GROMACS .gro file of C-alpha atoms in nm:
model
  408
    1UNK     CA    1   7.054  -0.037  10.486
    2UNK     CA    2   6.798  -0.317  10.430
    3UNK     CA    3   6.669  -0.201  10.747
    4UNK     CA    4   6.532   0.116  10.655
    5UNK     CA    5   6.394   0.016  10.315
    6UNK     CA    6   6.199  -0.268  10.550
    7UNK     CA    7   6.029  -0.060  10.807
    8UNK     CA    8   5.970   0.220  10.513
    9UNK     CA    9   5.770  -0.061  10.345
   10UNK     CA   10   5.626  -0.169  10.677
   11UNK     CA   11   5.540   0.250  10.720
   12UNK     CA   12   5.378   0.217  10.388
   13UNK     CA   13   5.177  -0.052  10.427
   14UNK     CA   14   5.065   0.019  10.777
   15UNK     CA   15   4.988   0.403  10.586
   16UNK     CA   16   4.790   0.190  10.300
   17UNK     CA   17   4.540   0.005  10.559
   18UNK     CA   18   4.504   0.292  10.764
   19UNK     CA   19   4.357   0.424  10.454
   20UNK     CA   20   4.110   0.120  10.350
   21UNK     CA   21   4.019   0.141  10.690
   22UNK     CA   22   3.889   0.462  10.675
   23UNK     CA   23   3.739   0.422  10.340
   24UNK     CA   24   3.522   0.153  10.459
   25UNK     CA   25   3.391   0.386  10.749
   26UNK     CA   26   3.341   0.700  10.483
   27UNK     CA   27   3.137   0.435  10.268
   28UNK     CA   28   2.971   0.350  10.612
   29UNK     CA   29   2.921   0.684  10.603
   30UNK     CA   30   2.761   0.750  10.245
   31UNK     CA   31   2.516   0.467  10.321
   32UNK     CA   32   2.705   0.190  10.150
   33UNK     CA   33   2.561  -0.142  10.235
   34UNK     CA   34   2.722  -0.354  10.565
   35UNK     CA   35   2.778  -0.686  10.349
   36UNK     CA   36   2.920  -0.495  10.053
   37UNK     CA   37   3.186  -0.343  10.309
   38UNK     CA   38   3.272  -0.585  10.513
   39UNK     CA   39   3.316  -0.835  10.166
   40UNK     CA   40   3.590  -0.463  10.062
   41UNK     CA   41   3.731  -0.547  10.407
   42UNK     CA   42   3.808  -0.928  10.392
   43UNK     CA   43   3.952  -0.896  10.083
   44UNK     CA   44   4.195  -0.548  10.082
   45UNK     CA   45   4.218  -0.615  10.518
   46UNK     CA   46   4.156  -0.988  10.617
   47UNK     CA   47   4.278  -0.945  10.970
   48UNK     CA   48   4.308  -0.681  11.215
   49UNK     CA   49   4.476  -0.512  11.532
   50UNK     CA   50   4.344  -0.406  11.843
   51UNK     CA   51   4.599  -0.120  11.776
   52UNK     CA   52   4.464  -0.101  11.410
   53UNK     CA   53   4.136   0.031  11.541
   54UNK     CA   54   4.239   0.234  11.802
   55UNK     CA   55   4.413   0.459  11.625
   56UNK     CA   56   4.190   0.479  11.347
   57UNK     CA   57   3.913   0.557  11.634
   58UNK     CA   58   4.126   0.823  11.707
   59UNK     CA   59   4.242   0.962  11.351
   60UNK     CA   60   3.812   0.994  11.281
   61UNK     CA   61   3.732   1.158  11.606
   62UNK     CA   62   4.067   1.407  11.572
   63UNK     CA   63   4.011   1.497  11.199
   64UNK     CA   64   3.617   1.586  11.231
   65UNK     CA   65   3.514   1.483  10.911
   66UNK     CA   66   3.190   1.257  10.992
   67UNK     CA   67   2.991   1.424  11.252
   68UNK     CA   68   2.987   1.274  11.597
   69UNK     CA   69   2.639   1.071  11.578
   70UNK     CA   70   2.719   0.978  11.234
   71UNK     CA   71   3.073   0.803  11.418
   72UNK     CA   72   2.836   0.626  11.691
   73UNK     CA   73   2.648   0.476  11.423
   74UNK     CA   74   2.946   0.395  11.227
   75UNK     CA   75   3.098   0.246  11.524
   76UNK     CA   76   2.825   0.012  11.601
   77UNK     CA   77   2.830  -0.141  11.239
   78UNK     CA   78   3.219  -0.176  11.242
   79UNK     CA   79   3.145  -0.485  11.534
   80UNK     CA   80   2.988  -0.679  11.253
   81UNK     CA   81   3.229  -0.594  10.984
   82UNK     CA   82   3.567  -0.676  11.253
   83UNK     CA   83   3.354  -0.972  11.409
   84UNK     CA   84   3.592  -1.303  11.346
   85UNK     CA   85   3.885  -1.072  11.178
   86UNK     CA   86   4.096  -0.959  11.490
   87UNK     CA   87   4.405  -1.051  11.535
   88UNK     CA   88   4.422  -1.199  11.950
   89UNK     CA   89   4.787  -1.107  12.137
   90UNK     CA   90   4.992  -1.367  12.240
   91UNK     CA   91   5.041  -1.371  12.567
   92UNK     CA   92   5.215  -1.622  12.831
   93UNK     CA   93   5.029  -1.466  13.121
   94UNK     CA   94   4.624  -1.434  13.118
   95UNK     CA   95   4.563  -1.189  13.424
   96UNK     CA   96   4.183  -1.235  13.285
   97UNK     CA   97   4.205  -1.584  13.405
   98UNK     CA   98   4.312  -1.513  13.713
   99UNK     CA   99   3.975  -1.468  13.984
  100UNK     CA  100   3.929  -1.116  14.134
  101UNK     CA  101   4.113  -0.963  13.828
  102UNK     CA  102   3.920  -0.710  13.725
  103UNK     CA  103   3.919  -0.775  13.399
  104UNK     CA  104   3.814  -1.172  13.473
  105UNK     CA  105   3.504  -0.932  13.720
  106UNK     CA  106   3.447  -0.813  13.350
  107UNK     CA  107   3.413  -1.103  13.184
  108UNK     CA  108   3.176  -1.285  13.460
  109UNK     CA  109   2.989  -1.042  13.480
  110UNK     CA  110   2.949  -1.007  13.065
  111UNK     CA  111   2.862  -1.407  13.112
  112UNK     CA  112   2.606  -1.347  13.378
  113UNK     CA  113   2.434  -1.043  13.127
  114UNK     CA  114   2.423  -1.317  12.794
  115UNK     CA  115   2.257  -1.611  13.035
  116UNK     CA  116   2.067  -1.310  13.161
  117UNK     CA  117   1.907  -1.184  12.827
  118UNK     CA  118   1.996  -1.622  12.638
  119UNK     CA  119   1.793  -1.730  12.965
  120UNK     CA  120   1.528  -1.518  13.016
  121UNK     CA  121   1.435  -1.170  12.834
  122UNK     CA  122   1.425  -1.355  12.460
  123UNK     CA  123   1.229  -1.608  12.665
  124UNK     CA  124   0.998  -1.355  12.832
  125UNK     CA  125   0.945  -1.128  12.509
  126UNK     CA  126   0.801  -1.386  12.333
  127UNK     CA  127   0.561  -1.469  12.564
  128UNK     CA  128   0.453  -1.135  12.572
  129UNK     CA  129   0.430  -1.155  12.193
  130UNK     CA  130   0.197  -1.452  12.156
  131UNK     CA  131   0.035  -1.289  12.469
  132UNK     CA  132   0.042  -0.913  12.675
  133UNK     CA  133  -0.092  -1.038  12.994
  134UNK     CA  134  -0.049  -0.860  13.329
  135UNK     CA  135   0.203  -1.145  13.407
  136UNK     CA  136   0.411  -1.147  13.095
  137UNK     CA  137   0.445  -0.817  13.124
  138UNK     CA  138   0.537  -0.844  13.507
  139UNK     CA  139   0.814  -1.103  13.389
  140UNK     CA  140   0.948  -0.850  13.102
  141UNK     CA  141   0.996  -0.608  13.418
  142UNK     CA  142   1.142  -0.819  13.622
  143UNK     CA  143   1.427  -0.808  13.360
  144UNK     CA  144   1.461  -0.483  13.297
  145UNK     CA  145   1.457  -0.454  13.670
  146UNK     CA  146   1.789  -0.705  13.627
  147UNK     CA  147   1.940  -0.568  13.357
  148UNK     CA  148   2.031  -0.233  13.484
  149UNK     CA  149   2.295  -0.398  13.714
  150UNK     CA  150   2.475  -0.306  13.401
  151UNK     CA  151   2.516  -0.037  13.539
  152UNK     CA  152   2.754  -0.122  13.812
  153UNK     CA  153   2.937  -0.242  13.538
  154UNK     CA  154   2.998  -0.023  13.255
  155UNK     CA  155   3.009   0.256  13.564
  156UNK     CA  156   3.320   0.089  13.709
  157UNK     CA  157   3.456   0.120  13.286
  158UNK     CA  158   3.375   0.436  13.283
  159UNK     CA  159   3.526   0.546  13.587
  160UNK     CA  160   3.830   0.360  13.645
  161UNK     CA  161   3.934   0.223  13.353
  162UNK     CA  162   3.877   0.470  13.087
  163UNK     CA  163   4.096   0.734  13.335
  164UNK     CA  164   4.402   0.493  13.287
  165UNK     CA  165   4.413   0.426  12.858
  166UNK     CA  166   4.329   0.815  12.824
  167UNK     CA  167   4.685   0.833  13.032
  168UNK     CA  168   4.803   0.644  12.718
  169UNK     CA  169   4.658   0.826  12.493
  170UNK     CA  170   4.351   0.611  12.370
  171UNK     CA  171   4.081   0.787  12.337
  172UNK     CA  172   3.858   0.658  12.057
  173UNK     CA  173   3.702   0.374  12.179
  174UNK     CA  174   3.616   0.540  12.557
  175UNK     CA  175   3.444   0.816  12.427
  176UNK     CA  176   3.206   0.578  12.171
  177UNK     CA  177   3.164   0.334  12.461
  178UNK     CA  178   3.053   0.607  12.676
  179UNK     CA  179   2.798   0.716  12.470
  180UNK     CA  180   2.658   0.306  12.366
  181UNK     CA  181   2.666   0.299  12.740
  182UNK     CA  182   2.413   0.577  12.777
  183UNK     CA  183   2.182   0.450  12.449
  184UNK     CA  184   2.203   0.143  12.659
  185UNK     CA  185   2.084   0.300  13.052
  186UNK     CA  186   1.841   0.514  12.838
  187UNK     CA  187   1.686   0.242  12.663
  188UNK     CA  188   1.645  -0.004  12.980
  189UNK     CA  189   1.488   0.284  13.160
  190UNK     CA  190   1.243   0.339  12.936
  191UNK     CA  191   1.138   0.011  12.869
  192UNK     CA  192   1.118  -0.004  13.247
  193UNK     CA  193   0.877   0.271  13.256
  194UNK     CA  194   0.616   0.135  13.004
  195UNK     CA  195   0.662  -0.170  13.101
  196UNK     CA  196   0.499  -0.005  13.472
  197UNK     CA  197   0.245   0.167  13.283
  198UNK     CA  198   0.155  -0.075  13.012
  199UNK     CA  199  -0.109   0.108  12.755
  200UNK     CA  200  -0.052  -0.163  12.551
  201UNK     CA  201   0.194   0.006  12.294
  202UNK     CA  202   0.347  -0.382  12.265
  203UNK     CA  203   0.531  -0.328  11.937
  204UNK     CA  204   0.672  -0.029  12.082
  205UNK     CA  205   0.871  -0.259  12.367
  206UNK     CA  206   0.883  -0.494  12.138
  207UNK     CA  207   1.159  -0.336  11.956
  208UNK     CA  208   1.282  -0.134  12.261
  209UNK     CA  209   1.361  -0.475  12.416
  210UNK     CA  210   1.470  -0.641  12.043
  211UNK     CA  211   1.721  -0.271  12.045
  212UNK     CA  212   1.822  -0.348  12.376
  213UNK     CA  213   1.956  -0.685  12.370
  214UNK     CA  214   2.127  -0.656  12.048
  215UNK     CA  215   2.324  -0.390  12.261
  216UNK     CA  216   2.431  -0.551  12.535
  217UNK     CA  217   2.582  -0.847  12.400
  218UNK     CA  218   2.692  -0.592  12.051
  219UNK     CA  219   2.939  -0.433  12.324
  220UNK     CA  220   2.980  -0.750  12.518
  221UNK     CA  221   3.188  -0.820  12.188
  222UNK     CA  222   3.304  -0.500  12.211
  223UNK     CA  223   3.481  -0.511  12.539
  224UNK     CA  224   3.585  -0.826  12.534
  225UNK     CA  225   3.774  -0.841  12.216
  226UNK     CA  226   3.859  -0.464  12.184
  227UNK     CA  227   3.884  -0.270  12.508
  228UNK     CA  228   3.982  -0.541  12.769
  229UNK     CA  229   4.264  -0.685  12.535
  230UNK     CA  230   4.358  -0.292  12.472
  231UNK     CA  231   4.376  -0.241  12.815
  232UNK     CA  232   4.559  -0.573  12.980
  233UNK     CA  233   4.840  -0.482  12.754
  234UNK     CA  234   4.892  -0.103  12.818
  235UNK     CA  235   4.771  -0.097  13.193
  236UNK     CA  236   5.059  -0.216  13.503
  237UNK     CA  237   4.994  -0.407  13.753
  238UNK     CA  238   4.971  -0.125  14.034
  239UNK     CA  239   4.676   0.021  13.834
  240UNK     CA  240   4.491  -0.332  13.769
  241UNK     CA  241   4.532  -0.334  14.156
  242UNK     CA  242   4.385   0.033  14.222
  243UNK     CA  243   4.084  -0.038  13.989
  244UNK     CA  244   4.025  -0.347  14.198
  245UNK     CA  245   4.082  -0.175  14.504
  246UNK     CA  246   3.844   0.113  14.445
  247UNK     CA  247   3.545  -0.154  14.229
  248UNK     CA  248   3.407  -0.254  14.518
  249UNK     CA  249   3.295   0.140  14.595
  250UNK     CA  250   3.072   0.142  14.305
  251UNK     CA  251   2.933  -0.225  14.334
  252UNK     CA  252   2.974  -0.534  14.053
  253UNK     CA  253   2.680  -0.637  13.822
  254UNK     CA  254   2.470  -0.993  13.859
  255UNK     CA  255   2.764  -1.085  14.034
  256UNK     CA  256   3.084  -1.076  14.290
  257UNK     CA  257   3.472  -1.092  14.246
  258UNK     CA  258   3.506  -1.469  14.317
  259UNK     CA  259   3.790  -1.420  14.556
  260UNK     CA  260   4.027  -1.078  14.620
  261UNK     CA  261   4.315  -1.106  14.322
  262UNK     CA  262   4.670  -1.137  14.508
  263UNK     CA  263   4.967  -1.045  14.211
  264UNK     CA  264   5.255  -1.211  14.203
  265UNK     CA  265   5.466  -0.995  14.376
  266UNK     CA  266   5.379  -0.871  14.753
  267UNK     CA  267   5.097  -0.640  14.734
  268UNK     CA  268   5.062  -0.226  14.766
  269UNK     CA  269   5.159  -0.116  15.025
  270UNK     CA  270   4.951   0.213  15.149
  271UNK     CA  271   5.161   0.541  15.134
  272UNK     CA  272   5.102   0.649  15.502
  273UNK     CA  273   4.982   0.988  15.449
  274UNK     CA  274   5.273   1.308  15.627
  275UNK     CA  275   5.271   1.397  15.973
  276UNK     CA  276   5.380   1.751  15.796
  277UNK     CA  277   5.171   2.056  15.905
  278UNK     CA  278   4.981   2.300  15.760
  279UNK     CA  279   5.020   2.688  15.833
  280UNK     CA  280   4.708   2.861  15.756
  281UNK     CA  281   4.632   3.210  15.799
  282UNK     CA  282   4.376   3.131  16.045
  283UNK     CA  283   4.550   2.797  16.186
  284UNK     CA  284   4.773   2.568  16.196
  285UNK     CA  285   4.707   2.159  16.101
  286UNK     CA  286   4.834   1.798  16.029
  287UNK     CA  287   4.765   1.679  15.713
  288UNK     CA  288   4.569   1.397  15.947
  289UNK     CA  289   4.395   1.609  16.086
  290UNK     CA  290   4.319   1.832  15.769
  291UNK     CA  291   4.170   1.471  15.588
  292UNK     CA  292   3.982   1.403  15.884
  293UNK     CA  293   3.818   1.729  15.910
  294UNK     CA  294   3.733   1.751  15.502
  295UNK     CA  295   3.643   1.418  15.524
  296UNK     CA  296   3.368   1.474  15.825
  297UNK     CA  297   3.154   1.785  15.636
  298UNK     CA  298   2.844   1.629  15.600
  299UNK     CA  299   2.932   1.701  15.242
  300UNK     CA  300   3.054   1.590  14.954
  301UNK     CA  301   3.306   1.878  14.797
  302UNK     CA  302   3.530   1.830  14.469
  303UNK     CA  303   3.817   2.084  14.355
  304UNK     CA  304   3.907   2.085  14.020
  305UNK     CA  305   4.254   2.298  13.880
  306UNK     CA  306   4.246   2.605  13.649
  307UNK     CA  307   4.326   2.334  13.392
  308UNK     CA  308   3.996   2.146  13.437
  309UNK     CA  309   4.177   1.842  13.640
  310UNK     CA  310   4.062   1.700  13.912
  311UNK     CA  311   4.288   1.792  14.199
  312UNK     CA  312   4.097   1.657  14.533
  313UNK     CA  313   3.731   1.539  14.616
  314UNK     CA  314   3.668   1.443  14.967
  315UNK     CA  315   3.581   1.076  15.104
  316UNK     CA  316   3.346   1.067  15.360
  317UNK     CA  317   3.186   0.803  15.481
  318UNK     CA  318   2.778   0.861  15.273
  319UNK     CA  319   2.910   0.934  14.904
  320UNK     CA  320   2.612   1.071  14.658
  321UNK     CA  321   2.734   1.073  14.355
  322UNK     CA  322   3.078   0.770  14.307
  323UNK     CA  323   3.426   0.917  14.327
  324UNK     CA  324   3.749   0.668  14.230
  325UNK     CA  325   4.120   0.784  14.295
  326UNK     CA  326   4.116   0.708  13.959
  327UNK     CA  327   3.969   1.079  13.829
  328UNK     CA  328   4.305   1.244  13.967
  329UNK     CA  329   4.481   1.359  13.727
  330UNK     CA  330   4.153   1.353  13.539
  331UNK     CA  331   4.000   1.612  13.294
  332UNK     CA  332   3.657   1.697  13.465
  333UNK     CA  333   3.523   1.696  13.068
  334UNK     CA  334   3.617   1.310  13.065
  335UNK     CA  335   3.438   1.249  13.397
  336UNK     CA  336   3.114   1.317  13.287
  337UNK     CA  337   2.893   1.128  13.042
  338UNK     CA  338   2.959   1.292  12.668
  339UNK     CA  339   2.639   1.407  12.644
  340UNK     CA  340   2.638   1.625  12.960
  341UNK     CA  341   3.027   1.808  12.840
  342UNK     CA  342   2.901   2.022  12.674
  343UNK     CA  343   2.751   2.167  12.994
  344UNK     CA  344   3.033   2.166  13.207
  345UNK     CA  345   3.218   2.365  12.921
  346UNK     CA  346   3.007   2.654  12.998
  347UNK     CA  347   3.044   2.700  13.393
  348UNK     CA  348   3.343   2.668  13.389
  349UNK     CA  349   3.378   2.920  13.053
  350UNK     CA  350   3.178   3.162  13.282
  351UNK     CA  351   3.408   3.089  13.599
  352UNK     CA  352   3.737   3.117  13.366
  353UNK     CA  353   3.551   3.529  13.249
  354UNK     CA  354   3.493   3.617  13.497
  355UNK     CA  355   3.108   3.665  13.415
  356UNK     CA  356   2.964   3.400  13.655
  357UNK     CA  357   3.071   3.321  14.017
  358UNK     CA  358   2.911   3.016  14.168
  359UNK     CA  359   2.606   2.810  13.979
  360UNK     CA  360   2.337   2.593  14.143
  361UNK     CA  361   2.180   2.303  14.064
  362UNK     CA  362   1.947   2.067  14.239
  363UNK     CA  363   1.803   1.766  14.116
  364UNK     CA  364   1.628   1.384  14.254
  365UNK     CA  365   1.882   1.125  14.247
  366UNK     CA  366   1.765   0.779  14.376
  367UNK     CA  367   1.612   0.823  14.717
  368UNK     CA  368   1.772   1.171  14.814
  369UNK     CA  369   1.719   1.542  14.711
  370UNK     CA  370   2.042   1.669  14.573
  371UNK     CA  371   2.199   2.036  14.590
  372UNK     CA  372   2.473   2.068  14.379
  373UNK     CA  373   2.662   2.402  14.348
  374UNK     CA  374   2.973   2.556  14.205
  375UNK     CA  375   3.195   2.808  14.346
  376UNK     CA  376   3.471   2.971  14.100
  377UNK     CA  377   3.769   2.961  14.318
  378UNK     CA  378   4.010   3.320  14.266
  379UNK     CA  379   4.287   3.427  14.457
  380UNK     CA  380   4.360   3.677  14.600
  381UNK     CA  381   4.460   3.883  14.304
  382UNK     CA  382   4.103   3.777  14.155
  383UNK     CA  383   4.293   3.530  13.927
  384UNK     CA  384   4.057   3.205  13.863
  385UNK     CA  385   4.219   2.934  14.020
  386UNK     CA  386   3.969   2.674  13.980
  387UNK     CA  387   3.619   2.529  14.085
  388UNK     CA  388   3.526   2.370  14.326
  389UNK     CA  389   3.195   2.138  14.369
  390UNK     CA  390   2.995   2.138  14.650
  391UNK     CA  391   2.725   1.844  14.718
  392UNK     CA  392   2.438   1.776  14.930
  393UNK     CA  393   2.118   1.586  15.039
  394UNK     CA  394   1.960   1.869  15.199
  395UNK     CA  395   1.665   1.626  15.231
  396UNK     CA  396   1.700   1.612  15.623
  397UNK     CA  397   1.703   2.051  15.590
  398UNK     CA  398   1.431   2.043  15.399
  399UNK     CA  399   1.253   1.869  15.683
  400UNK     CA  400   1.320   2.039  15.989
  401UNK     CA  401   1.055   2.227  16.134
  402UNK     CA  402   0.993   2.402  16.483
  403UNK     CA  403   1.306   2.477  16.699
  404UNK     CA  404   1.523   2.261  16.880
  405UNK     CA  405   1.754   2.468  17.174
  406UNK     CA  406   1.857   2.189  17.408
  407UNK     CA  407   2.058   1.866  17.386
  408UNK     CA  408   1.836   1.522  17.261
   0.00000   0.00000   0.00000
């Protein structure tokens, strides 16, 4: 009986703490001074766990009482409030100290980013403030080029780490972080654009670079004190092995893994593909033949099922957009940046309702002209069973002239 009472008291305490934590966000939303809110937090909460932060962010998103844009601003403010107050979980094994482990690599990248900001960006920004010569503009532009390497760090986080957290029901931190990642990416690109076409808009650039530095440093803190400990607590060793294996496809930021990570136990073996055969209406192929055939198509294809879950993507030699095996089993909405999810939702709604059967887009992407086609896949009774995405670099096709009738 005493154990039941103690458990009930513990639950009440946790409920009260969550109520106080939610009120902190409401106070910030209503314009209360951050220093006052922090003093309130220190007085009534003191220390906070990763689990409480995760639950708080999840609850706020689910309840929907605060607009998403405001949640974004408040999420940035809470970094200052929680700084120094997060309880670190005790662990005898520290994967983040194992060279080659994905978290070790993430942290090494953060160290390089921190060093870049403090040893170059800050110094070059001060020189630019004092005198906006062509040389000082160029130094700052070079720094932004280096900073843009952060895209690889964020892409691995979003496309490899986030899917596994979502698998364990953890959505709040991932959605919020992705939004801030996009703000940082956009800020760096805008700074590059303004510096490349410098027309004396000095203060705009100063404000923008200050914003970038502050947000990058704050994101480093969020990752290392909230995201990474949360991931280390939830993900299995098998999942870390998969993340490490697929990270090369996306690339690394300003550095690379110190070495190949080898867990204490035997590495996961590659599952050999079955040699069984598939009988189709127009022929028979082994699974191996079918996979090779799909991977040799000069296009990228991705299939999502009727529940919007990614079930397959081809794996050709030169993919246009990065895909990792971690997206398999993930909803397509969570494979896109939050700011573009509404486009995905609208397209799928048109396909499911039968309003559309196809939709095409064409964009400039790096050095390619990319044609993206979407097809509603329906069975013989016109029931919607999924969507096929078909992506192709059409630059070589656009360059075709005349005729070719003989072997070259």
